[in-house]
Amino acid sequence: MLIKIQNLKKQYGEEELITKVLHGLSFTINQGEFISIMGPSGSGKSTLMHILGLLDRLTKGQYEFEGQDVSKLDDNQLAKLRNEKIGFVFQAFHLLPKTTVLENVMLPLAYSSDKKNHIAKAKKILESVDLGHRLNYYSNQISGGEKQRVAIARALVNNPSVIFADEPTGNLDSKSGKQVMELLQNLNDQGNTIILVTHETQTAEHANRIIQLKDGLIVNDSSVKNKRIAKNEKILVK
C-alpha cells in the first residue's frame, strides 16, 4: 500500500474565521494505480492533492505514506521525502524561463542524495518523452505540449513513488492534451503510480479509478472500465 488516509480533515483559519474544506476522508491507494481525483471548483480536490503531495498538512486524521505517519515528520523531513518520493506536474508547467530544457529537468537532482550522472540521467528521461532534440532550448522556445512533457520528465527524474498531475491538460490544445494523457497512461502501464486532479470527466476517465469529491466529501469511489485511450506504440523508458 502506497497511501492510507483515515478520517482526514482540513480547515483554515482560527476561531470565528474557520473555513472547513475536507470533512473526514478515508481511502487507500496502492502502488501502480492510476487515480483521478475529480470534483467541481470548491470541492476540495486541490487541497487534498496538496496534503497528499506533502505541500500542506492535515488538520486532523491520519496520513501514512509507504507505511510512515507523515504527521510526525518536521518540515525538513517532509521536504526530503517530497523530493525523493514525489513528482509534480502542474497546469502552469512551472518551468524556469531563462533555463534550458535540460537544466529544468536536472533541477530536482540538485537536492538529491545521488550526485552522480545528473546530466546523463536528465538526458535519458528527456529522450524517453521525445524531447532529446530540445535539450538546449530555453523553456520559452518550445510549445505548450512540449513544456508539459518537460514538466513530466522533471517529475520522473528522481524515480518517485508517485506522480501528481494537477490539471495537466488545462493549458493545452486538444491534440497536445491527448498526447500528454497518452504519456501518463504509458507511464502507468510501466508501473508508475499516477494521481490526476481534474474537473473534466473526459480527462478523468483516462485513469483506472475515479474518486469524486463534493463539498469536501467523497461522494463516489469507483473503477473505470474500457475507457482508456489507445496506447502509443512507443514504450517510454524510465
XYZ file of N, CA and C in Angstrom:
714
model
N 0.841 -1.197 0.000
C 0.000 0.000 0.000
C 0.884 1.258 0.000
N 0.592 2.165 -0.904
C 1.384 3.390 -1.012
C 0.866 4.486 -0.072
N -0.437 4.712 -0.100
C -1.060 5.796 0.678
C -2.263 5.254 1.437
N -2.347 5.626 2.708
C -3.507 5.281 3.525
C -3.990 6.536 4.246
N -5.231 6.902 3.984
C -5.851 8.092 4.578
C -7.007 7.656 5.471
N -7.020 8.155 6.701
C -8.108 7.834 7.616
C -8.665 9.109 8.247
N -9.947 9.345 8.017
C -10.677 10.464 8.628
C -9.941 11.793 8.476
N -9.447 12.054 7.270
C -8.675 13.271 7.009
C -9.586 14.498 7.018
N -9.199 15.480 7.829
C -9.919 16.746 7.882
C -8.939 17.898 7.688
N -9.419 18.938 7.016
C -8.583 20.120 6.803
C -9.433 21.365 6.968
N -8.910 22.284 7.767
C -9.554 23.583 7.905
C -8.501 24.673 7.954
N -8.915 25.869 7.611
C -8.036 27.026 7.630
C -8.616 28.082 8.558
N -7.735 28.908 9.125
C -8.180 29.987 9.985
C -8.318 29.563 11.434
N -8.791 30.487 12.246
C -8.939 30.248 13.678
C -10.236 30.870 14.194
N -10.737 30.303 15.269
C -11.912 30.795 15.990
C -13.087 31.069 15.047
N -13.543 32.314 14.955
C -14.740 32.618 14.177
C -14.477 32.655 12.670
N -13.203 32.600 12.290
C -12.858 32.694 10.866
C -12.453 31.346 10.278
N -12.855 30.261 10.896
C -12.500 28.923 10.427
C -13.268 28.579 9.149
N -12.525 28.078 8.162
C -13.131 27.545 6.940
C -12.803 26.062 6.856
N -13.813 25.222 6.904
C -13.617 23.779 6.819
C -13.672 23.350 5.361
N -12.625 22.630 4.915
C -12.503 22.276 3.495
C -12.716 20.778 3.271
N -12.078 19.941 4.074
C -12.219 18.486 3.949
C -12.810 17.945 5.244
N -13.773 17.023 5.109
C -14.619 16.664 6.251
C -14.535 15.188 6.623
N -13.354 14.616 6.688
C -13.219 13.243 7.150
C -13.146 12.230 6.023
N -12.110 12.328 5.195
C -11.942 11.417 4.059
C -11.144 10.192 4.477
N -11.528 9.027 3.939
C -10.806 7.780 4.186
C -10.708 6.986 2.891
N -9.498 6.591 2.518
C -9.281 5.765 1.326
C -7.839 5.284 1.316
N -7.547 4.325 0.448
C -6.182 3.850 0.255
C -5.836 3.902 -1.228
N -4.543 4.016 -1.512
C -4.036 3.983 -2.881
C -2.876 3.006 -2.921
N -2.936 2.060 -3.832
C -1.882 1.068 -3.972
C -0.849 1.489 -5.006
N 0.357 0.969 -4.851
C 1.409 1.225 -5.826
C 0.957 0.746 -7.204
N 1.164 1.580 -8.218
C 0.832 1.209 -9.586
C -0.557 1.613 -10.045
N -1.348 2.217 -9.190
C -2.684 2.665 -9.604
C -2.601 3.971 -10.398
N -3.607 4.192 -11.232
C -3.805 5.469 -11.925
C -5.163 5.978 -11.451
N -5.141 7.028 -10.641
C -6.355 7.531 -9.995
C -6.623 8.969 -10.404
N -7.871 9.259 -10.695
C -8.304 10.640 -10.903
C -9.072 11.106 -9.674
N -8.682 12.259 -9.160
C -9.460 12.932 -8.115
C -10.241 14.029 -8.815
N -11.547 13.915 -8.784
C -12.396 14.756 -9.618
C -13.411 15.498 -8.757
N -13.762 16.691 -9.192
C -14.792 17.438 -8.492
C -14.875 18.851 -9.020
N -15.987 19.533 -8.764
C -16.146 20.914 -9.224
C -15.262 21.855 -8.414
N -15.177 23.079 -8.862
C -14.433 24.095 -8.122
C -14.982 24.217 -6.707
N -14.086 24.227 -5.717
C -14.515 24.323 -4.329
C -14.798 22.996 -3.664
N -14.581 21.896 -4.372
C -14.875 20.579 -3.800
C -13.808 20.104 -2.830
N -12.611 20.711 -2.900
C -11.523 20.314 -2.006
C -10.464 19.466 -2.671
N -10.555 19.267 -3.996
C -9.608 18.359 -4.662
C -8.185 18.904 -4.672
N -8.013 20.207 -4.865
C -6.655 20.777 -4.852
C -6.061 20.740 -3.445
N -6.894 21.009 -2.442
C -6.426 20.912 -1.056
C -5.985 19.496 -0.739
N -6.766 18.529 -1.187
C -6.414 17.124 -0.960
C -5.093 16.785 -1.649
N -4.906 17.251 -2.881
C -3.656 16.976 -3.576
C -2.470 17.578 -2.846
N -2.624 18.794 -2.326
C -1.536 19.444 -1.604
C -1.164 18.668 -0.342
N -2.156 18.097 0.317
C -1.870 17.294 1.505
C -1.206 15.975 1.119
N -1.760 15.296 0.111
C -1.177 14.029 -0.332
C 0.246 14.229 -0.858
N 0.485 15.390 -1.503
C 1.805 15.685 -2.055
C 2.759 16.313 -1.059
N 2.358 16.376 0.206
C 3.196 16.892 1.302
C 3.527 18.371 1.147
N 2.652 19.090 0.454
C 2.794 20.533 0.333
C 2.017 21.262 1.427
N 1.144 20.553 2.102
C 0.337 21.116 3.179
C 0.100 20.020 4.206
N -0.261 20.403 5.413
C -0.503 19.440 6.476
C -2.008 19.311 6.750
N -2.413 18.106 7.132
C -3.802 17.903 7.510
C -4.060 18.515 8.885
N -5.332 18.777 9.176
C -5.712 19.314 10.482
C -5.971 18.195 11.487
N -6.710 17.192 11.046
C -6.990 16.022 11.880
C -7.001 14.777 11.002
N -6.871 13.618 11.643
C -6.863 12.366 10.912
C -5.470 11.787 10.806
N -5.297 10.845 9.882
C -4.009 10.181 9.724
C -3.676 10.005 8.248
N -2.413 10.234 7.921
C -1.910 10.045 6.564
C -0.620 9.233 6.649
N -0.661 8.029 6.082
C 0.518 7.179 6.018
C 0.996 7.104 4.567
N 2.280 7.387 4.366
C 2.897 7.291 3.044
C 3.965 6.201 3.120
N 3.766 5.131 2.357
C 4.649 3.962 2.401
C 4.841 3.489 3.844
N 3.743 3.490 4.608
C 3.759 2.985 5.966
C 4.251 3.957 7.015
N 4.614 5.161 6.606
C 5.158 6.163 7.532
C 4.114 7.227 7.829
N 3.909 7.519 9.103
C 2.975 8.563 9.520
C 3.628 9.926 9.273
N 3.172 10.629 8.239
C 3.849 11.867 7.846
C 3.590 13.012 8.829
N 2.585 12.885 9.678
C 2.308 13.951 10.650
C 3.419 14.063 11.686
N 4.224 13.025 11.815
C 5.311 13.028 12.789
C 6.616 13.594 12.220
N 6.615 13.982 10.966
C 7.823 14.498 10.321
C 7.884 16.018 10.446
N 9.091 16.550 10.616
C 9.244 18.002 10.629
C 9.357 18.512 9.188
N 9.470 19.822 9.011
C 9.455 20.407 7.670
C 10.617 19.915 6.816
N 11.795 19.767 7.394
C 12.954 19.293 6.640
C 12.775 17.842 6.202
N 12.225 17.028 7.075
C 11.975 15.629 6.730
C 10.910 15.513 5.646
N 9.895 16.365 5.736
C 8.859 16.371 4.699
C 9.439 16.788 3.349
N 10.291 17.812 3.343
C 10.903 18.288 2.099
C 11.759 17.198 1.465
N 12.502 16.472 2.284
C 13.355 15.389 1.774
C 12.500 14.265 1.185
N 11.447 13.894 1.900
C 10.552 12.846 1.416
C 9.865 13.276 0.128
N 9.429 14.516 0.078
C 8.757 15.046 -1.107
C 9.683 15.034 -2.317
N 10.939 15.442 -2.133
C 11.887 15.496 -3.240
C 12.253 14.104 -3.756
N 12.364 13.152 -2.850
C 12.825 11.815 -3.238
C 11.704 10.893 -3.683
N 10.482 11.134 -3.215
C 9.412 10.167 -3.443
C 8.257 10.670 -4.303
N 8.190 12.007 -4.539
C 7.016 12.571 -5.199
C 7.429 13.459 -6.367
N 6.744 13.294 -7.495
C 6.929 14.166 -8.644
C 5.647 14.938 -8.910
N 5.788 16.204 -9.350
C 4.627 17.053 -9.596
C 4.592 17.531 -11.047
N 3.383 17.547 -11.602
C 3.128 18.134 -12.921
C 1.953 19.085 -12.750
N 2.165 20.374 -13.063
C 1.139 21.384 -12.824
C 0.577 21.928 -14.144
N -0.608 22.478 -14.068
C -1.258 23.072 -15.236
C -0.401 24.176 -15.855
N 0.241 24.983 -15.010
C 1.019 26.130 -15.493
C 2.491 25.786 -15.766
N 2.829 24.494 -15.747
C 4.162 23.975 -16.079
C 5.208 24.281 -15.009
N 5.310 25.553 -14.570
C 6.288 25.969 -13.561
C 7.728 25.673 -13.982
N 8.035 25.969 -15.244
C 9.412 25.851 -15.720
C 10.130 27.185 -15.528
N 11.439 27.127 -15.346
C 12.229 28.355 -15.239
C 12.467 28.907 -16.638
N 12.035 30.138 -16.937
C 12.027 30.651 -18.320
C 13.405 30.882 -18.927
N 14.390 31.241 -18.140
C 15.725 31.540 -18.671
C 16.686 30.383 -18.438
N 16.118 29.188 -18.440
C 16.882 27.971 -18.188
C 16.555 26.963 -19.279
N 17.539 26.190 -19.705
C 17.312 25.231 -20.778
C 16.415 24.090 -20.317
N 15.903 23.376 -21.304
C 15.087 22.199 -21.027
C 15.859 21.211 -20.158
N 17.107 20.956 -20.513
C 17.936 20.027 -19.748
C 18.119 20.500 -18.306
N 18.394 21.785 -18.133
C 18.610 22.322 -16.790
C 17.341 22.276 -15.949
N 16.182 22.496 -16.577
C 14.917 22.388 -15.855
C 14.710 20.981 -15.313
N 15.018 19.990 -16.117
C 14.824 18.600 -15.692
C 15.847 18.202 -14.637
N 17.035 18.783 -14.696
C 18.077 18.471 -13.712
C 17.820 19.108 -12.351
N 16.929 20.088 -12.295
C 16.741 20.861 -11.063
C 16.466 19.996 -9.827
N 15.541 19.020 -9.871
C 15.305 18.214 -8.659
C 16.536 17.429 -8.211
N 17.440 17.155 -9.142
C 18.632 16.377 -8.800
C 19.608 17.173 -7.945
N 19.469 18.502 -7.964
C 20.366 19.330 -7.145
C 20.174 19.048 -5.667
N 18.987 18.563 -5.304
C 18.687 18.272 -3.907
C 18.719 16.777 -3.618
N 19.119 16.005 -4.602
C 19.133 14.562 -4.444
C 20.390 14.101 -3.719
N 20.247 13.026 -2.968
C 21.416 12.457 -2.296
C 22.334 11.754 -3.287
N 21.819 11.428 -4.469
C 22.616 10.805 -5.523
C 23.147 11.894 -6.445
N 24.423 12.199 -6.355
C 25.015 13.300 -7.125
C 25.647 12.849 -8.444
N 25.595 11.585 -8.758
C 26.290 11.059 -9.922
C 25.428 11.140 -11.190
N 26.065 11.458 -12.273
C 25.462 11.346 -13.614
C 24.161 12.130 -13.780
N 24.114 13.346 -13.239
C 22.902 14.150 -13.352
C 22.556 14.453 -14.808
N 23.539 14.854 -15.584
C 23.279 15.207 -16.984
C 22.793 14.000 -17.764
N 23.481 12.879 -17.618
C 23.102 11.668 -18.347
C 21.700 11.196 -17.957
N 21.380 11.301 -16.681
C 20.068 10.872 -16.208
C 18.964 11.760 -16.780
N 19.177 13.071 -16.767
C 18.186 14.006 -17.299
C 18.012 13.815 -18.803
N 19.124 13.594 -19.516
C 19.050 13.358 -20.968
C 18.222 12.115 -21.275
N 18.436 11.063 -20.513
C 17.717 9.812 -20.752
C 16.219 10.000 -20.562
N 15.855 10.714 -19.515
C 14.438 10.961 -19.265
C 13.825 11.801 -20.378
N 14.542 12.832 -20.827
C 14.030 13.681 -21.908
C 13.897 12.914 -23.213
N 14.828 12.039 -23.496
C 14.718 11.206 -24.698
C 13.503 10.292 -24.607
N 13.174 9.835 -23.404
C 12.042 8.922 -23.238
C 10.704 9.614 -23.494
N 10.670 10.951 -23.399
C 9.434 11.691 -23.691
C 9.551 12.449 -25.013
N 10.454 11.954 -25.885
C 10.632 12.503 -27.235
C 11.099 13.950 -27.252
N 11.957 14.314 -26.327
C 12.477 15.683 -26.289
C 14.008 15.703 -26.315
N 14.606 14.650 -26.820
C 16.060 14.612 -26.918
C 16.616 15.687 -27.838
N 15.792 16.182 -28.767
C 16.230 17.220 -29.709
C 16.012 18.630 -29.154
N 15.508 18.738 -27.940
C 15.216 20.052 -27.355
C 16.082 20.351 -26.120
N 17.117 19.597 -25.887
C 17.893 19.709 -24.652
C 18.366 21.125 -24.353
N 18.862 21.813 -25.364
C 19.478 23.129 -25.152
C 18.559 24.288 -25.505
N 17.279 23.986 -25.758
C 16.294 25.042 -25.974
C 15.885 25.616 -24.622
N 15.573 26.926 -24.604
C 15.015 27.517 -23.398
C 13.519 27.203 -23.340
N 12.970 27.187 -22.149
C 11.578 26.776 -21.999
C 10.598 27.711 -22.701
N 11.006 28.956 -22.970
C 10.127 29.874 -23.701
C 10.264 29.732 -25.217
N 11.045 28.743 -25.655
C 11.234 28.496 -27.084
C 10.516 27.231 -27.551
N 9.752 26.606 -26.681
C 9.082 25.361 -27.050
C 7.565 25.509 -26.862
N 6.807 24.583 -27.450
C 5.346 24.668 -27.420
C 4.793 24.276 -26.052
N 3.500 24.528 -25.869
C 2.852 24.180 -24.608
C 2.900 22.686 -24.323
N 2.644 21.880 -25.351
C 2.699 20.434 -25.164
C 4.093 19.965 -24.795
N 5.108 20.575 -25.413
C 6.486 20.230 -25.078
C 6.840 20.677 -23.658
N 6.329 21.833 -23.253
C 6.572 22.293 -21.877
C 6.018 21.296 -20.870
N 4.831 20.761 -21.156
C 4.255 19.812 -20.213
C 5.038 18.506 -20.195
N 5.582 18.114 -21.342
C 6.427 16.911 -21.360
C 7.731 17.144 -20.606
N 8.270 18.363 -20.665
C 9.434 18.706 -19.848
C 9.075 18.588 -18.375
N 7.893 19.089 -18.005
C 7.446 19.016 -16.614
C 7.294 17.564 -16.167
N 6.796 16.705 -17.060
C 6.671 15.284 -16.730
C 8.050 14.650 -16.566
N 8.978 15.004 -17.468
C 10.347 14.493 -17.350
C 10.974 14.926 -16.032
N 10.753 16.165 -15.659
C 11.274 16.673 -14.381
C 10.665 15.908 -13.201
N 9.382 15.591 -13.301
C 8.719 14.838 -12.235
C 9.274 13.423 -12.115
N 9.763 12.872 -13.227
C 10.244 11.492 -13.252
C 11.702 11.333 -12.860
N 12.472 12.408 -12.919
C 13.929 12.280 -12.908
C 14.471 11.681 -11.615
N 13.762 11.833 -10.511
C 14.207 11.240 -9.243
C 13.596 9.867 -8.987
N 12.968 9.302 -10.028
C 12.332 7.985 -9.903
C 11.388 7.945 -8.697
N 10.364 8.807 -8.675
C 9.498 8.921 -7.500
C 8.557 7.730 -7.340
N 7.979 7.615 -6.147
C 6.991 6.577 -5.896
C 5.635 6.926 -6.515
N 5.383 8.227 -6.687
C 4.085 8.664 -7.206
C 4.253 9.990 -7.942
N 3.453 10.173 -8.998
C 3.416 11.425 -9.740
C 2.040 12.049 -9.566
N 2.012 13.302 -9.101
C 0.775 14.066 -9.008
C 0.677 14.987 -10.213
N -0.429 14.900 -10.938
C -0.658 15.743 -12.113
C -1.895 16.595 -11.854
N -1.697 17.897 -11.675
C -2.779 18.823 -11.333
C -3.249 19.540 -12.594
N -4.407 19.137 -13.115
C -4.969 19.701 -14.353
C -3.893 19.801 -15.443
N -3.226 18.701 -15.781
C -2.069 18.769 -16.682
C -2.394 19.163 -18.117
N -3.659 19.065 -18.515
C -4.044 19.431 -19.881
C -4.772 20.771 -19.933
N -4.879 21.455 -18.807
C -5.694 22.664 -18.721
C -5.252 23.790 -19.622
N -3.943 23.900 -19.891
C -3.427 24.981 -20.735
C -3.041 24.504 -22.133
N -3.536 23.336 -22.528
C -3.127 22.750 -23.800
C -4.292 22.642 -24.774
N -3.978 22.638 -26.083
C -4.998 22.347 -27.075
C -5.327 20.858 -27.022
N -6.377 20.451 -27.715
C -6.868 19.075 -27.590
C -5.832 18.040 -28.034
N -5.081 18.332 -29.101
C -4.081 17.387 -29.598
C -2.952 17.214 -28.590
N -2.440 18.331 -28.071
C -1.362 18.259 -27.082
C -1.851 17.610 -25.798
N -3.099 17.911 -25.421
C -3.665 17.309 -24.221
C -3.763 15.801 -24.339
N -4.166 15.323 -25.512
C -4.257 13.885 -25.731
C -2.879 13.241 -25.648
N -1.863 13.899 -26.206
C -0.506 13.358 -26.157
C 0.000 13.257 -24.719
N -0.314 14.268 -23.912
C 0.104 14.246 -22.506
C -0.598 13.112 -21.761
N -1.884 12.907 -22.014
C -2.595 11.826 -21.345
C -2.096 10.460 -21.806
N -1.740 10.339 -23.077
C -1.150 9.088 -23.562
C 0.168 8.809 -22.854
N 0.947 9.863 -22.659
C 2.228 9.719 -21.968
C 2.021 9.258 -20.529
N 1.100 9.886 -19.815
C 0.818 9.482 -18.437
C 0.300 8.045 -18.382
N -0.498 7.693 -19.353
C -1.044 6.341 -19.415
C 0.060 5.317 -19.623
N 0.991 5.621 -20.528
C 2.114 4.718 -20.776
C 2.997 4.574 -19.542
N 3.200 5.683 -18.849
C 3.998 5.635 -17.625
C 3.334 4.737 -16.586
N 2.006 4.833 -16.486
C 1.285 3.968 -15.558
C 1.377 2.504 -15.988
N 1.327 2.257 -17.292
C 1.447 0.882 -17.787
C 2.790 0.261 -17.414
N 3.798 1.107 -17.189
C 5.118 0.625 -16.795
C 5.268 0.529 -15.284
N 4.192 0.802 -14.547
C 4.233 0.624 -13.106
C 4.249 1.891 -12.283
N 4.287 3.055 -12.934
C 4.273 4.313 -12.195
C 2.892 4.600 -11.613
N 2.855 5.041 -10.374
C 1.601 5.460 -9.747
C 1.295 6.895 -10.156
N 0.106 7.120 -10.687
C -0.307 8.440 -11.148
C -1.556 8.866 -10.385
N -1.523 10.072 -9.816
C -2.712 10.659 -9.198
C -3.016 11.958 -9.932
N -4.107 11.955 -10.653
C -4.506 13.062 -11.526
C -5.630 13.852 -10.875
N -5.480 15.170 -10.832
C -6.525 16.040 -10.310
C -7.151 16.792 -11.482
N -8.464 16.699 -11.634
C -9.124 17.344 -12.764
C -10.595 17.591 -12.441
N -11.184 18.526 -13.171
C -12.629 18.731 -13.068
C -13.325 18.233 -14.331
N -12.556 17.679 -15.280
C -13.099 17.253 -16.571
C -13.329 15.743 -16.599
N -14.561 15.340 -16.869
C -14.901 13.918 -16.908
C -14.089 13.176 -17.957
N -13.938 13.762 -19.148
C -13.228 13.091 -20.231
C -11.770 12.824 -19.858
N -11.148 13.775 -19.179
C -9.771 13.590 -18.734
C -9.696 12.562 -17.610
N -10.622 12.636 -16.673
C -10.628 11.724 -15.523
C -10.746 10.274 -15.952
N -11.455 10.019 -17.038
C -11.713 8.652 -17.459
C -10.500 7.970 -18.096
N -9.385 8.674 -18.227
C -8.154 8.025 -18.661
C -7.550 7.188 -17.542
N -7.997 7.406 -16.317
C -7.488 6.661 -15.172
C -8.216 5.323 -15.049
N -7.775 4.508 -14.097
C -8.438 3.238 -13.811
C -9.459 3.358 -12.682
N -9.366 4.479 -11.949
C -10.232 4.659 -10.779
C -10.483 6.149 -10.580
N -11.699 6.508 -10.239
C -12.059 7.912 -10.020
C -12.594 8.085 -8.603
N -11.982 9.022 -7.880
C -12.500 9.443 -6.583
C -13.159 10.804 -6.784
N -14.468 10.876 -6.575
C -15.201 12.112 -6.797
C -15.461 12.822 -5.463
N -15.126 14.111 -5.437
C -15.355 14.929 -4.259
C -16.471 15.944 -4.511
N -17.184 16.247 -3.450
C -18.164 17.330 -3.487
C -18.274 17.898 -2.082
N -18.069 19.198 -1.967
C -18.171 19.884 -0.673
C -17.304 19.225 0.398
N -16.092 18.803 -0.001
C -15.145 18.255 0.958
C -15.390 16.827 1.386
N -16.279 16.123 0.682
C -16.591 14.734 0.995
C -16.422 13.861 -0.239
N -16.106 12.593 -0.043
C -16.068 11.635 -1.152
C -17.498 11.184 -1.424
N -17.973 11.430 -2.640
C -19.336 11.028 -2.998
C -19.340 9.786 -3.876
N -18.166 9.426 -4.426
C -18.074 8.198 -5.226
C -16.614 7.799 -5.351
N -16.353 6.518 -5.303
C -15.012 5.968 -5.492
C -15.184 4.675 -6.266
N -14.894 4.713 -7.572
C -15.206 3.559 -8.412
C -14.151 3.356 -9.491
N -14.100 2.139 -10.014
C -13.160 1.813 -11.081
C -13.720 2.262 -12.426
N -12.820 2.455 -13.388
C -13.191 2.856 -14.751
C -12.906 1.683 -15.665
N -13.881 1.322 -16.476
C -13.702 0.162 -17.343
C -13.799 0.553 -18.810
N -12.809 0.104 -19.579
C -12.839 0.205 -21.045
C -12.974 1.622 -21.567
N -12.388 2.610 -20.846
C -12.497 3.985 -21.308
C -11.136 4.638 -21.494
N -10.076 3.846 -21.387
C -8.747 4.422 -21.563
C -8.458 4.587 -23.039
N -7.743 5.650 -23.409
C -7.416 5.913 -24.788
C -6.385 4.916 -25.268
N -6.275 4.788 -26.575
C -5.332 3.832 -27.154
C -3.903 4.165 -26.757
N -3.126 3.131 -26.471
C -1.744 3.335 -26.047
C -0.861 3.680 -27.238
N 0.197 4.448 -26.991
C 1.206 4.657 -28.015
C 1.954 3.373 -28.256
N 2.450 3.188 -29.461
C 3.252 2.020 -29.759
C 4.613 2.121 -29.095
N 5.132 3.361 -28.968
C 6.441 3.552 -28.379
C 6.381 3.338 -26.870
N 7.331 2.585 -26.344
C 7.412 2.355 -24.905
C 8.395 3.343 -24.315
N 7.963 4.089 -23.335
C 8.815 5.062 -22.675
C 9.653 4.361 -21.615
N 10.904 4.714 -21.549
C 11.783 4.098 -20.577
C 12.006 5.045 -19.424
N 12.216 4.468 -18.277
C 12.397 5.269 -17.067
C 13.871 5.384 -16.743
